[in-house]
Coordinates of C-alpha atoms in Angstrom, one line a residue:
Chain A
M1 CA 17.2 -40.9 17.8
K2 CA 14.7 -38.2 18.2
Y3 CA 11.7 -37.2 16.0
V4 CA 9.8 -34.3 14.8
F5 CA 5.8 -34.8 13.5
G6 CA 5.2 -32.3 10.8
I7 CA 1.4 -32.6 10.3
D8 CA -1.2 -31.1 7.3
V9 CA -4.6 -31.0 8.5
G10 CA -6.2 -29.9 5.5
G11 CA -10.0 -30.7 4.7
T12 CA -9.8 -33.9 2.8
T13 CA -6.8 -35.6 4.2
V14 CA -4.1 -35.2 7.7
K15 CA -1.0 -35.4 6.2
I16 CA 1.4 -37.0 8.7
G17 CA 5.4 -36.5 8.1
L18 CA 7.9 -37.4 10.6
F19 CA 11.2 -35.9 10.6
S20 CA 14.9 -36.0 12.4
Q21 CA 16.0 -33.2 14.2
D22 CA 18.3 -31.6 11.2
G23 CA 14.5 -32.1 9.6
T24 CA 15.0 -34.9 7.0
M25 CA 12.0 -36.4 6.4
I26 CA 11.8 -40.2 7.1
R27 CA 8.2 -41.1 6.6
K28 CA 4.7 -40.0 5.6
W29 CA 1.5 -41.1 5.4
E30 CA -2.3 -39.9 5.0
I31 CA -5.2 -40.2 6.9
F32 CA -8.4 -39.6 6.3
T33 CA -10.3 -36.8 7.9
N34 CA -12.9 -37.3 9.6
K35 CA -14.9 -34.3 10.7
E36 CA -18.5 -35.8 11.9
D37 CA -19.0 -34.0 15.6
D38 CA -17.4 -31.1 14.0
G39 CA -14.2 -32.4 14.1
K40 CA -13.4 -33.1 17.4
H41 CA -12.7 -37.1 16.5
I42 CA -9.4 -35.7 14.4
I43 CA -6.7 -35.6 16.4
E44 CA -7.7 -39.1 18.5
E45 CA -7.2 -40.4 14.7
I46 CA -4.2 -38.4 14.3
H47 CA -3.0 -39.7 18.0
K48 CA -4.2 -43.1 17.2
S49 CA -2.2 -43.3 13.7
I50 CA 2.0 -42.3 15.1
V51 CA 1.0 -44.6 17.7
D52 CA -0.3 -47.7 15.3
E53 CA 3.2 -46.8 13.3
G54 CA 5.4 -48.1 15.9
I55 CA 6.7 -44.6 16.9
N56 CA 7.8 -44.2 20.8
L57 CA 6.1 -41.0 21.9
D58 CA 9.3 -40.4 24.6
D59 CA 11.4 -40.0 21.4
V60 CA 9.5 -37.2 20.3
L61 CA 10.7 -34.1 20.6
G62 CA 7.7 -32.0 19.8
Y63 CA 4.4 -31.8 16.9
G64 CA 3.9 -29.2 14.6
F65 CA 0.4 -28.1 12.8
G66 CA -0.9 -26.5 9.9
V67 CA -4.7 -26.1 9.9
P68 CA -7.2 -24.7 7.2
G69 CA -7.8 -20.7 9.4
P70 CA -6.6 -18.5 11.0
V71 CA -4.4 -18.4 13.5
V72 CA -3.0 -16.0 16.3
N73 CA -0.5 -16.6 19.0
N74 CA -0.5 -20.4 18.5
H75 CA -4.1 -20.0 18.9
I76 CA -6.9 -21.6 16.2
I77 CA -9.3 -18.9 15.5
Q78 CA -11.5 -20.9 12.9
C79 CA -11.7 -23.7 11.0
V80 CA -14.9 -23.6 8.9
N81 CA -14.1 -26.4 6.9
L82 CA -13.1 -28.7 9.8
G83 CA -16.2 -27.5 12.0
W84 CA -13.5 -25.9 15.0
K85 CA -14.2 -22.4 15.8
Y86 CA -11.5 -21.2 18.8
Y87 CA -10.4 -24.7 18.8
D88 CA -8.2 -25.8 21.7
L89 CA -6.2 -27.7 19.7
V90 CA -2.5 -27.5 21.7
G91 CA -3.9 -28.4 24.7
E92 CA -5.9 -31.7 23.9
F93 CA -3.5 -32.7 21.5
S94 CA -0.7 -31.9 24.5
R95 CA -3.0 -34.1 27.0
L96 CA -2.7 -36.9 24.2
V97 CA 0.7 -37.4 23.6
S98 CA 2.2 -35.6 27.1
N99 CA 4.3 -33.4 25.5
D100 CA 4.4 -29.7 25.6
N101 CA 6.5 -29.0 22.6
I102 CA 2.8 -28.4 20.5
V103 CA 2.8 -25.5 17.8
V104 CA -0.5 -24.8 15.2
Q105 CA 0.1 -22.5 12.4
N106 CA -2.3 -21.6 9.4
D107 CA -1.8 -23.8 6.2
A108 CA -0.7 -21.3 4.0
N109 CA 1.9 -19.8 6.4
V110 CA 3.5 -23.6 6.9
A111 CA 3.0 -24.3 3.5
A112 CA 5.7 -20.9 3.1
L113 CA 8.2 -21.9 5.9
G114 CA 8.4 -25.0 4.4
E115 CA 9.1 -23.7 1.7
S116 CA 11.7 -21.3 3.0
F117 CA 12.8 -24.6 5.3
K118 CA 14.1 -27.2 2.4
G119 CA 12.0 -26.1 -0.8
A120 CA 12.5 -23.2 -3.7
A121 CA 13.2 -20.3 -0.9
A122 CA 15.5 -22.7 1.3
G123 CA 17.6 -20.2 4.4
K124 CA 15.7 -17.2 3.2
E125 CA 14.7 -15.1 6.1
D126 CA 12.0 -13.3 3.5
I127 CA 10.2 -15.0 1.5
V128 CA 6.4 -14.5 0.2
M129 CA 4.5 -17.4 -1.1
I130 CA 1.4 -17.5 -3.4
T131 CA -1.0 -21.1 -3.9
L132 CA -2.4 -21.0 -7.2
G133 CA -5.6 -23.8 -6.6
T134 CA -9.2 -23.7 -6.6
G135 CA -8.5 -20.2 -4.8
V136 CA -5.9 -18.4 -4.2
G137 CA -3.8 -17.9 -0.8
G138 CA -1.3 -16.9 0.5
G139 CA 1.5 -16.6 3.6
I140 CA 4.4 -14.1 4.5
I141 CA 7.3 -14.8 6.3
S142 CA 8.8 -12.0 7.3
N143 CA 12.6 -12.3 9.3
S144 CA 11.5 -15.7 9.5
S145 CA 8.2 -15.4 10.9
P146 CA 4.9 -15.8 9.6
V147 CA 3.3 -12.3 9.4
E148 CA -0.4 -13.9 11.1
G149 CA -1.7 -10.2 11.4
A150 CA -3.5 -8.8 13.9
F151 CA -7.0 -11.6 12.9
G152 CA -4.8 -13.9 11.7
G153 CA -5.5 -12.9 8.2
G154 CA -2.1 -12.4 7.0
G155 CA -1.4 -13.2 3.8
E156 CA -4.8 -13.6 1.8
I157 CA -3.5 -12.4 -1.5
G158 CA -6.2 -13.8 -3.3
H159 CA -8.7 -11.3 -1.9
M160 CA -6.3 -8.9 -3.1
M161 CA -8.6 -6.6 -5.5
V162 CA -6.5 -6.4 -9.0
R163 CA -9.7 -5.7 -11.8
K164 CA -11.3 -2.6 -10.5
S165 CA -13.5 -2.5 -13.0
N166 CA -15.9 -5.4 -14.9
G167 CA -14.5 -7.6 -12.0
R168 CA -16.3 -11.1 -11.1
K169 CA -18.3 -11.8 -8.1
C170 CA -15.5 -13.6 -5.6
N171 CA -17.1 -15.4 -2.8
C172 CA -15.7 -13.1 -0.7
G173 CA -18.3 -10.9 -1.6
S174 CA -15.9 -8.1 -3.7
T175 CA -15.3 -8.1 -6.8
G176 CA -12.8 -8.5 -9.2
C177 CA -10.7 -9.9 -6.6
L178 CA -6.9 -11.9 -7.4
E179 CA -9.0 -15.3 -7.2
T180 CA -11.4 -14.8 -9.5
I181 CA -8.8 -14.3 -12.0
A182 CA -5.6 -16.5 -10.8
S183 CA -7.2 -19.7 -9.4
A184 CA -8.2 -22.8 -11.3
T185 CA -11.5 -21.8 -11.6
G186 CA -10.5 -18.1 -12.2
I187 CA -8.8 -19.4 -15.3
K188 CA -12.0 -21.4 -16.6
K189 CA -14.3 -18.7 -16.2
E190 CA -11.5 -16.3 -17.9
Y191 CA -11.6 -18.3 -20.6
V192 CA -15.5 -18.9 -21.5
E193 CA -15.1 -14.3 -20.6
M194 CA -12.2 -14.0 -22.9
A195 CA -13.4 -16.2 -26.0
K196 CA -16.4 -13.2 -26.4
E197 CA -14.4 -10.1 -25.1
L198 CA -11.9 -10.9 -27.8
N199 CA -14.6 -12.5 -30.3
L200 CA -12.1 -15.6 -30.9
E201 CA -12.4 -19.3 -31.4
A202 CA -12.7 -21.4 -28.4
P203 CA -12.3 -24.8 -29.1
L204 CA -12.6 -26.4 -25.5
N205 CA -16.1 -25.0 -25.3
K206 CA -16.7 -27.7 -27.8
T207 CA -14.9 -30.2 -25.8
G208 CA -17.2 -29.8 -22.6
R209 CA -14.2 -29.7 -20.5
V210 CA -12.5 -26.5 -20.1
S211 CA -10.2 -26.4 -17.2
A212 CA -7.1 -24.7 -16.1
K213 CA -4.8 -27.4 -16.9
A214 CA -6.5 -27.7 -20.2
V215 CA -6.4 -23.6 -20.8
F216 CA -2.3 -23.9 -20.5
K217 CA -2.5 -27.2 -22.7
A218 CA -4.6 -25.6 -25.5
A219 CA -1.4 -22.5 -24.5
K220 CA 1.6 -24.6 -24.7
N221 CA 0.1 -25.7 -28.4
G222 CA -0.6 -22.3 -29.7
D223 CA -4.2 -22.0 -28.8
K224 CA -4.8 -18.0 -29.3
L225 CA -7.4 -17.4 -27.0
S226 CA -5.5 -19.7 -24.8
I227 CA -2.2 -17.6 -24.3
A228 CA -4.3 -14.5 -24.1
V229 CA -5.6 -15.9 -21.2
I230 CA -2.5 -17.0 -19.8
D231 CA -1.0 -14.1 -20.5
R232 CA -3.3 -11.7 -18.8
V233 CA -3.8 -13.9 -15.5
S234 CA 0.2 -13.9 -15.9
Y235 CA -0.4 -10.2 -15.8
Y236 CA -2.1 -9.6 -12.8
L237 CA 0.1 -12.1 -10.5
A238 CA 2.4 -10.3 -11.5
Y239 CA 0.7 -7.1 -10.3
A240 CA 0.1 -9.0 -7.0
C241 CA 4.0 -9.7 -7.1
H242 CA 4.8 -6.5 -7.2
V243 CA 2.5 -5.2 -5.0
I244 CA 3.7 -7.6 -2.4
S245 CA 7.4 -6.4 -3.0
V246 CA 7.0 -3.0 -2.3
I247 CA 4.9 -4.0 1.1
T248 CA 6.9 -6.5 3.2
N249 CA 10.6 -6.4 0.3
P250 CA 10.8 -10.5 0.2
E251 CA 13.6 -11.8 -1.0
V252 CA 11.7 -15.0 -3.6
I253 CA 8.3 -15.3 -4.3
V254 CA 7.2 -19.0 -4.3
I255 CA 4.6 -19.2 -6.4
G256 CA 2.9 -23.1 -5.8
G257 CA -0.1 -24.6 -6.0
G258 CA -2.0 -27.1 -8.8
V259 CA -1.8 -24.5 -11.3
S260 CA 1.5 -23.8 -10.7
K261 CA 2.5 -27.1 -12.3
A262 CA 2.3 -25.5 -15.7
G263 CA 5.9 -24.4 -14.7
D264 CA 8.1 -22.1 -16.5
F265 CA 5.5 -21.5 -19.1
L266 CA 3.9 -19.9 -16.5
L267 CA 6.8 -18.5 -14.2
S268 CA 8.3 -17.0 -17.4
R269 CA 5.7 -14.5 -18.3
I270 CA 5.1 -13.6 -14.7
Q271 CA 8.8 -12.7 -14.9
K272 CA 8.4 -10.7 -17.6
E273 CA 5.4 -8.8 -16.7
F274 CA 7.3 -8.2 -13.4
K275 CA 10.0 -6.3 -14.8
E276 CA 8.0 -3.7 -15.9
Y277 CA 7.5 -2.6 -12.6
K278 CA 11.0 -0.5 -12.1
F279 CA 11.0 0.4 -8.1
I280 CA 14.8 -1.1 -7.8
A281 CA 14.1 -2.3 -3.7
A282 CA 11.5 -4.3 -5.6
Q283 CA 13.2 -5.2 -8.6
T284 CA 15.2 -7.1 -6.5
T285 CA 12.9 -10.0 -5.5
Q286 CA 12.9 -13.3 -7.5
I287 CA 10.4 -15.4 -8.4
K288 CA 10.3 -19.0 -8.3
L289 CA 8.3 -22.0 -8.8
A290 CA 7.6 -23.9 -5.9
K291 CA 9.5 -27.2 -4.7
L292 CA 7.9 -28.8 -2.4
G293 CA 4.8 -30.0 -3.9
N294 CA 1.9 -30.9 -1.3
D295 CA 4.9 -31.8 1.5
A296 CA 5.1 -28.4 1.4
G297 CA 2.9 -28.2 4.8
M298 CA 4.5 -30.7 6.2
Y299 CA 7.9 -29.4 5.9
G300 CA 7.1 -26.2 7.6
A301 CA 4.9 -27.5 10.4
A302 CA 7.9 -29.7 11.3
S303 CA 10.0 -26.1 11.1
L304 CA 7.7 -25.0 13.7
I305 CA 9.4 -27.7 16.1
I306 CA 12.9 -27.8 14.5
N307 CA 13.4 -23.9 14.4
G308 CA 11.7 -22.4 17.3
Chain B
M1 CA 16.7 7.5 37.7
K2 CA 17.2 5.9 34.3
Y3 CA 17.1 7.1 31.2
V4 CA 16.8 6.0 26.8
F5 CA 17.2 8.5 24.4
G6 CA 14.7 8.1 21.3
I7 CA 16.8 9.8 17.9
D8 CA 15.3 10.8 15.1
V9 CA 18.1 11.0 12.8
G10 CA 16.6 13.6 10.0
G11 CA 18.2 15.0 6.5
T12 CA 18.4 18.5 8.1
T13 CA 17.6 17.8 11.5
V14 CA 18.2 15.4 14.2
K15 CA 15.3 15.6 16.9
I16 CA 16.9 14.1 20.3
G17 CA 14.3 13.1 22.9
L18 CA 15.4 12.7 26.4
F19 CA 12.6 9.6 28.2
S20 CA 12.1 7.9 31.4
Q21 CA 12.4 4.1 31.4
D22 CA 8.1 4.0 30.7
G23 CA 8.3 5.7 27.7
T24 CA 7.4 9.6 29.0
M25 CA 8.9 11.8 26.8
I26 CA 10.6 14.6 30.1
R27 CA 12.5 16.9 27.4
K28 CA 13.0 17.2 23.4
W29 CA 15.9 19.0 21.5
E30 CA 16.7 19.8 18.0
I31 CA 20.4 20.2 16.6
F32 CA 21.0 20.4 12.9
T33 CA 22.2 17.6 10.8
N34 CA 25.9 18.4 9.7
K35 CA 26.4 16.4 6.5
E36 CA 29.5 17.6 5.8
D37 CA 32.0 15.1 5.1
D38 CA 29.6 12.5 4.1
G39 CA 28.0 12.9 7.3
K40 CA 31.1 12.1 9.4
H41 CA 30.7 14.3 12.3
I42 CA 26.5 14.1 12.8
I43 CA 27.1 11.5 15.6
E44 CA 29.6 13.3 17.3
E45 CA 27.6 16.3 17.5
I46 CA 25.2 14.4 18.7
H47 CA 26.8 12.7 21.3
K48 CA 28.2 16.7 22.7
S49 CA 25.0 18.1 22.3
I50 CA 23.7 15.2 24.6
V51 CA 26.6 15.9 27.0
D52 CA 26.0 19.7 27.1
E53 CA 22.3 19.6 28.0
G54 CA 24.3 17.8 31.6
I55 CA 22.7 14.2 31.2
N56 CA 25.1 11.6 32.9
L57 CA 26.0 9.5 30.6
D58 CA 26.1 6.6 32.8
D59 CA 22.5 6.8 33.4
V60 CA 21.4 5.9 30.3
L61 CA 19.8 2.3 29.6
G62 CA 20.4 3.0 25.7
Y63 CA 20.0 4.6 22.6
G64 CA 17.2 4.5 19.6
F65 CA 18.0 5.8 16.1
G66 CA 15.4 6.2 13.5
V67 CA 18.1 7.0 10.3
P68 CA 16.7 8.3 6.3
G69 CA 17.3 4.8 4.7
P70 CA 17.1 1.3 4.5
V71 CA 18.4 -0.8 7.4
V72 CA 18.5 -5.0 8.1
N73 CA 19.7 -6.6 11.6
N74 CA 20.6 -3.2 13.3
H75 CA 23.2 -2.6 10.0
I76 CA 22.2 0.2 7.9
I77 CA 22.7 -0.1 4.4
Q78 CA 22.7 3.3 2.7
C79 CA 21.8 7.0 4.3
V80 CA 21.7 8.5 0.6
N81 CA 20.7 12.3 2.3
L82 CA 23.0 12.1 5.2
G83 CA 26.1 10.9 2.6
W84 CA 26.4 7.2 4.8
K85 CA 26.7 4.1 2.8
Y86 CA 27.0 0.6 4.9
Y87 CA 27.7 3.1 7.8
D88 CA 28.8 1.5 11.3
L89 CA 26.5 4.0 13.2
V90 CA 25.8 1.0 16.1
G91 CA 29.5 0.1 16.8
E92 CA 31.3 4.2 16.5
F93 CA 28.1 5.7 18.5
S94 CA 28.6 3.1 20.9
R95 CA 32.2 4.2 21.6
L96 CA 31.6 7.2 21.8
V97 CA 28.9 7.1 24.6
S98 CA 30.5 3.7 26.0
N99 CA 27.4 2.0 26.0
D100 CA 26.4 -1.6 24.0
N101 CA 23.0 -0.7 23.9
I102 CA 22.4 1.0 20.7
V103 CA 19.6 -0.1 18.4
V104 CA 18.7 1.4 14.7
Q105 CA 15.7 1.5 12.7
N106 CA 14.4 3.5 9.6
D107 CA 12.7 5.9 9.8
A108 CA 9.5 5.5 8.5
N109 CA 9.7 2.4 10.8
V110 CA 10.4 3.7 13.6
A111 CA 7.6 6.2 13.2
A112 CA 4.8 3.0 13.3
L113 CA 6.8 1.9 16.2
G114 CA 6.1 5.7 17.8
E115 CA 2.6 6.0 17.0
S116 CA 2.2 1.7 18.0
F117 CA 4.1 2.5 21.7
K118 CA 2.5 6.3 22.5
G119 CA 0.4 7.2 19.5
A120 CA -2.4 6.4 17.7
A121 CA -1.8 3.0 17.9
A122 CA -1.2 2.6 21.6
G123 CA -0.9 -1.3 22.3
K124 CA -1.6 -2.3 19.3
E125 CA 0.8 -5.1 17.9
D126 CA 0.0 -5.0 14.3
I127 CA 0.1 -1.8 12.3
V128 CA 0.8 0.0 9.4
M129 CA 1.4 3.9 9.0
I130 CA 1.9 5.9 6.3
T131 CA 3.2 8.9 5.7
L132 CA 1.7 11.2 3.3
G133 CA 4.6 14.4 2.9
T134 CA 7.0 15.3 -0.5
G135 CA 7.1 11.8 -1.0
V136 CA 4.8 9.3 0.4
G137 CA 6.1 6.3 3.1
G138 CA 5.3 3.7 5.2
G139 CA 6.3 1.3 7.9
I140 CA 4.4 -2.2 8.6
I141 CA 4.6 -3.4 12.3
S142 CA 3.7 -7.0 12.1
N143 CA 3.5 -9.0 16.0
S144 CA 5.5 -5.6 17.6
S145 CA 8.7 -5.7 14.9
P146 CA 8.9 -4.1 12.0
V147 CA 9.2 -6.0 8.7
E148 CA 12.3 -4.9 7.3
G149 CA 12.5 -6.9 4.2
A150 CA 15.0 -8.6 2.9
F151 CA 16.8 -5.6 1.4
G152 CA 15.3 -3.4 3.9
G153 CA 12.9 -2.5 1.2
G154 CA 9.7 -2.8 3.1
G155 CA 6.8 -0.9 3.9
E156 CA 7.7 1.0 0.4
I157 CA 4.1 1.9 0.0
G158 CA 5.2 4.8 -1.7
H159 CA 6.2 2.8 -4.6
M160 CA 2.6 0.9 -5.3
M161 CA 2.1 1.1 -9.0
V162 CA -1.7 1.9 -8.4
R163 CA -2.9 4.0 -11.9
K164 CA -2.2 1.9 -14.5
S165 CA -2.5 3.6 -17.3
N166 CA -2.1 7.5 -17.5
G167 CA 0.1 7.0 -14.9
R168 CA 2.6 10.4 -14.0
K169 CA 6.2 9.8 -13.8
C170 CA 7.8 8.6 -10.4
N171 CA 11.3 9.5 -9.4
C172 CA 11.8 5.7 -9.3
G173 CA 11.2 5.7 -12.4
S174 CA 8.2 4.0 -12.8
T175 CA 4.7 5.5 -13.3
G176 CA 1.5 5.6 -11.5
C177 CA 3.3 5.2 -7.6
L178 CA 1.0 6.1 -5.1
E179 CA 3.3 8.8 -3.9
T180 CA 2.4 10.7 -7.7
I181 CA -1.0 11.2 -6.3
A182 CA -1.4 11.7 -2.4
S183 CA 2.1 13.0 -2.0
A184 CA 2.4 16.8 -1.1
T185 CA 3.6 17.2 -4.6
G186 CA 0.9 14.7 -6.6
I187 CA -1.7 16.6 -5.3
K188 CA -0.4 19.7 -6.6
K189 CA 0.2 17.9 -10.1
E190 CA -3.2 16.1 -9.8
Y191 CA -4.9 19.7 -9.8
V192 CA -3.3 21.1 -12.6
E193 CA -4.0 18.2 -14.7
M194 CA -7.6 17.2 -13.8
A195 CA -8.7 20.8 -14.2
K196 CA -7.7 20.3 -17.9
E197 CA -9.4 16.3 -17.9
L198 CA -12.4 17.7 -16.5
N199 CA -12.5 20.7 -17.7
L200 CA -13.2 22.8 -14.7
E201 CA -12.4 26.2 -13.7
A202 CA -9.0 25.8 -11.6
P203 CA -8.9 29.2 -8.9
L204 CA -5.5 28.2 -7.8
N205 CA -3.8 28.3 -10.8
K206 CA -4.7 31.9 -11.1
T207 CA -2.8 32.8 -7.6
G208 CA 0.1 31.0 -8.7
R209 CA 0.4 29.4 -5.4
V210 CA -0.9 25.7 -6.0
S211 CA 0.2 23.4 -2.8
A212 CA -2.2 20.4 -1.5
K213 CA -2.7 22.6 0.9
A214 CA -4.1 25.2 -0.2
V215 CA -6.1 22.4 -2.4
F216 CA -7.3 21.3 1.0
K217 CA -8.3 24.7 1.3
A218 CA -10.5 24.6 -1.8
A219 CA -11.9 22.0 -0.9
K220 CA -13.1 22.5 2.3
N221 CA -14.6 25.9 0.9
G222 CA -16.2 23.9 -1.7
D223 CA -14.1 24.6 -4.9
K224 CA -15.1 22.1 -7.2
L225 CA -12.0 21.2 -8.9
S226 CA -10.3 20.6 -5.8
I227 CA -12.9 18.3 -3.8
A228 CA -12.8 15.7 -7.2
V229 CA -9.0 15.7 -6.6
I230 CA -9.1 15.0 -2.4
D231 CA -12.3 12.8 -4.3
R232 CA -9.4 11.8 -6.5
V233 CA -6.8 10.9 -3.6
S234 CA -8.5 9.4 -1.7
Y235 CA -9.7 6.5 -3.4
Y236 CA -6.2 5.7 -4.2
L237 CA -5.2 6.1 -0.8
A238 CA -8.2 3.4 0.3
Y239 CA -7.1 1.0 -2.6
A240 CA -3.3 0.9 -0.8
C241 CA -5.0 0.9 2.5
H242 CA -7.3 -2.8 0.9
V243 CA -4.1 -3.9 -0.4
I244 CA -2.5 -3.5 2.7
S245 CA -5.4 -4.6 4.5
V246 CA -4.9 -8.3 3.0
I247 CA -1.4 -8.6 3.1
T248 CA -0.3 -8.2 6.4
N249 CA -4.0 -7.5 8.1
P250 CA -3.0 -5.2 10.0
E251 CA -5.7 -3.6 13.5
V252 CA -4.8 -0.1 12.7
I253 CA -3.2 1.7 10.0
V254 CA -2.1 5.5 10.9
I255 CA -2.0 8.1 8.2
G256 CA 0.6 10.8 8.9
G257 CA 2.4 13.2 7.8
G258 CA 2.3 17.0 6.7
V259 CA -0.8 16.3 4.3
S260 CA -2.9 13.9 6.7
K261 CA -3.1 18.3 8.8
A262 CA -6.2 17.6 6.1
G263 CA -7.4 15.8 9.0
D264 CA -11.3 14.1 9.1
F265 CA -11.4 15.5 5.4
L266 CA -9.6 13.6 4.4
L267 CA -9.6 10.7 6.7
S268 CA -13.5 10.3 6.4
R269 CA -13.4 9.9 3.1
I270 CA -10.5 7.6 2.8
Q271 CA -12.4 5.1 5.8
K272 CA -15.5 5.8 2.9
E273 CA -13.8 3.7 0.0
F274 CA -12.6 1.3 2.3
K275 CA -15.9 0.6 3.0
E276 CA -16.1 -1.1 -0.7
Y277 CA -13.9 -3.7 -0.3
K278 CA -16.0 -6.6 1.2
F279 CA -13.5 -9.1 1.8
I280 CA -13.9 -9.5 5.9
A281 CA -10.4 -9.7 7.4
A282 CA -9.3 -6.5 5.7
Q283 CA -13.4 -5.0 6.8
T284 CA -11.8 -5.4 10.9
T285 CA -8.6 -3.1 10.2
Q286 CA -9.2 1.0 10.9
I287 CA -7.9 3.9 9.5
K288 CA -6.7 6.5 12.1
L289 CA -5.0 9.8 12.2
A290 CA -1.1 9.9 13.3
K291 CA -1.1 11.4 17.0
L292 CA 2.5 11.9 17.6
G293 CA 3.5 14.6 14.8
N294 CA 6.8 14.9 14.6
D295 CA 7.9 13.4 17.5
A296 CA 6.6 9.8 16.5
G297 CA 10.0 9.4 15.1
M298 CA 12.0 9.9 18.9
Y299 CA 8.8 7.4 20.6
G300 CA 9.1 5.4 18.0
A301 CA 13.1 4.7 18.1
A302 CA 12.9 5.2 22.3
S303 CA 10.8 1.9 22.4
L304 CA 13.4 0.4 20.6
I305 CA 15.5 0.2 23.4
I306 CA 12.3 0.3 25.9
N307 CA 10.6 -2.7 24.3
G308 CA 13.5 -4.4 23.3

């Protein structure tokens, strides 16, 4: 039997997935990301971990990687969180495992590939994934390939400016980016600010525990302010989906990341707002919740090898 | 010597370009588009015209086509203006010329391909073209291939909703689409409406000849209202460029179409507004004027054959 590895390198842990040739996940495990010495030990430790698991490297067809930074034509431009700059992961890892079939791709793109491989958009060639976590990320798949962009900046949906006036400052230097509203941090800030703006009672402020999760919980329990916050977040997410749908015309937009655990409560609101945009080609785009959770990156990384 | 044809099928005329293998245009001519009988005579007349020009079909490597409608995987879905629905142009034309190397693509996409082949973005793999004419169209090239979208609706930039309140009705059924502001028709309407909104004198209204061209001319001559109109049009075009730059991260955005003949007067304003968006990956995108004019479609159609 031949195997494929799908490896998702994150800032905290590396997720390693062992797959069969047809894309079935056989086993998965994690190791800590060793960021010492500009991240030069990371791939040695991945290699060691695979050998320690008792896998015969002669049976491995190839290794797919997802990394947290821009990638163009199988070259990593930069992964700030790992200390990698123009890092030759492909060449270095190839020598360690004596295998030339190494493919690397941006982590948001591999998550999108994962959902189009075995997840919410399985079998679809044109999809977009929006990941709502601490920040807002995105991956665009066109004709089964990631849209990397000229400088590896394709799919940076979080930095779409959506609020033209009174936008909050974003880490990127701009104001009013989608990330300032629809990320976990954005939802929290929206709650605090909307309480003043709408002059509504803000029960969570008193608990000292305002978080995206708490806002969703309160909204589901009928808290007026929290519902107003989620409605606004949904409005802007629907706008982003509209813009994406007229630009790359995906068959499915997949909403993932921690914030998407709010489930149908969030999804149904985004879908309702999205229907307000009448352009026909865009209306054919479906919006769905992600299915693979934290495994999406491993599936997508494996698909880089399996689907060539 | 071997030849390639680049054929741009429009609603009024068909532009036929004869190219050498390396993409040099040797000759070009036009024939009227015969839309009778659901457009069934169009390709016969293209074939006849090529034969009449004395080209030996045995010397032709292939024929590239641009058509005014959505195309997916070399299949035309619909060309409303021509009467074509699921029309098998590739099969039919292949029989007429006894050649299997026929490729068809949407006209906005071939114009973008043309500019990336021999025009303002020559040699660039990731570009976007925005065409400002009667409407606003767009073509997105990622990694040298058009982003067709799931239903052939990729690059429908004109239907990006950019004005959330007080937007004008668009033909698509939505309101506030970019096309309602930045097309030739949009600029004309903007002039009439902004005169009331800003309570400014509208010298062109008295002439009865308000047109995009006249507005640009008046603006260049210092007319306050016309300058305000062009500033607003530039503001929205810059916003569209920003959104595109974070989604597909092109190296160059090319502005073409009749309205772009306003030249640097328009371009410099769009560039200035675009610089207001600080996200770094997007700032690397350049905005340029198209170079090939009405020939872009023929060049792009020829490139479908030349670049495979």
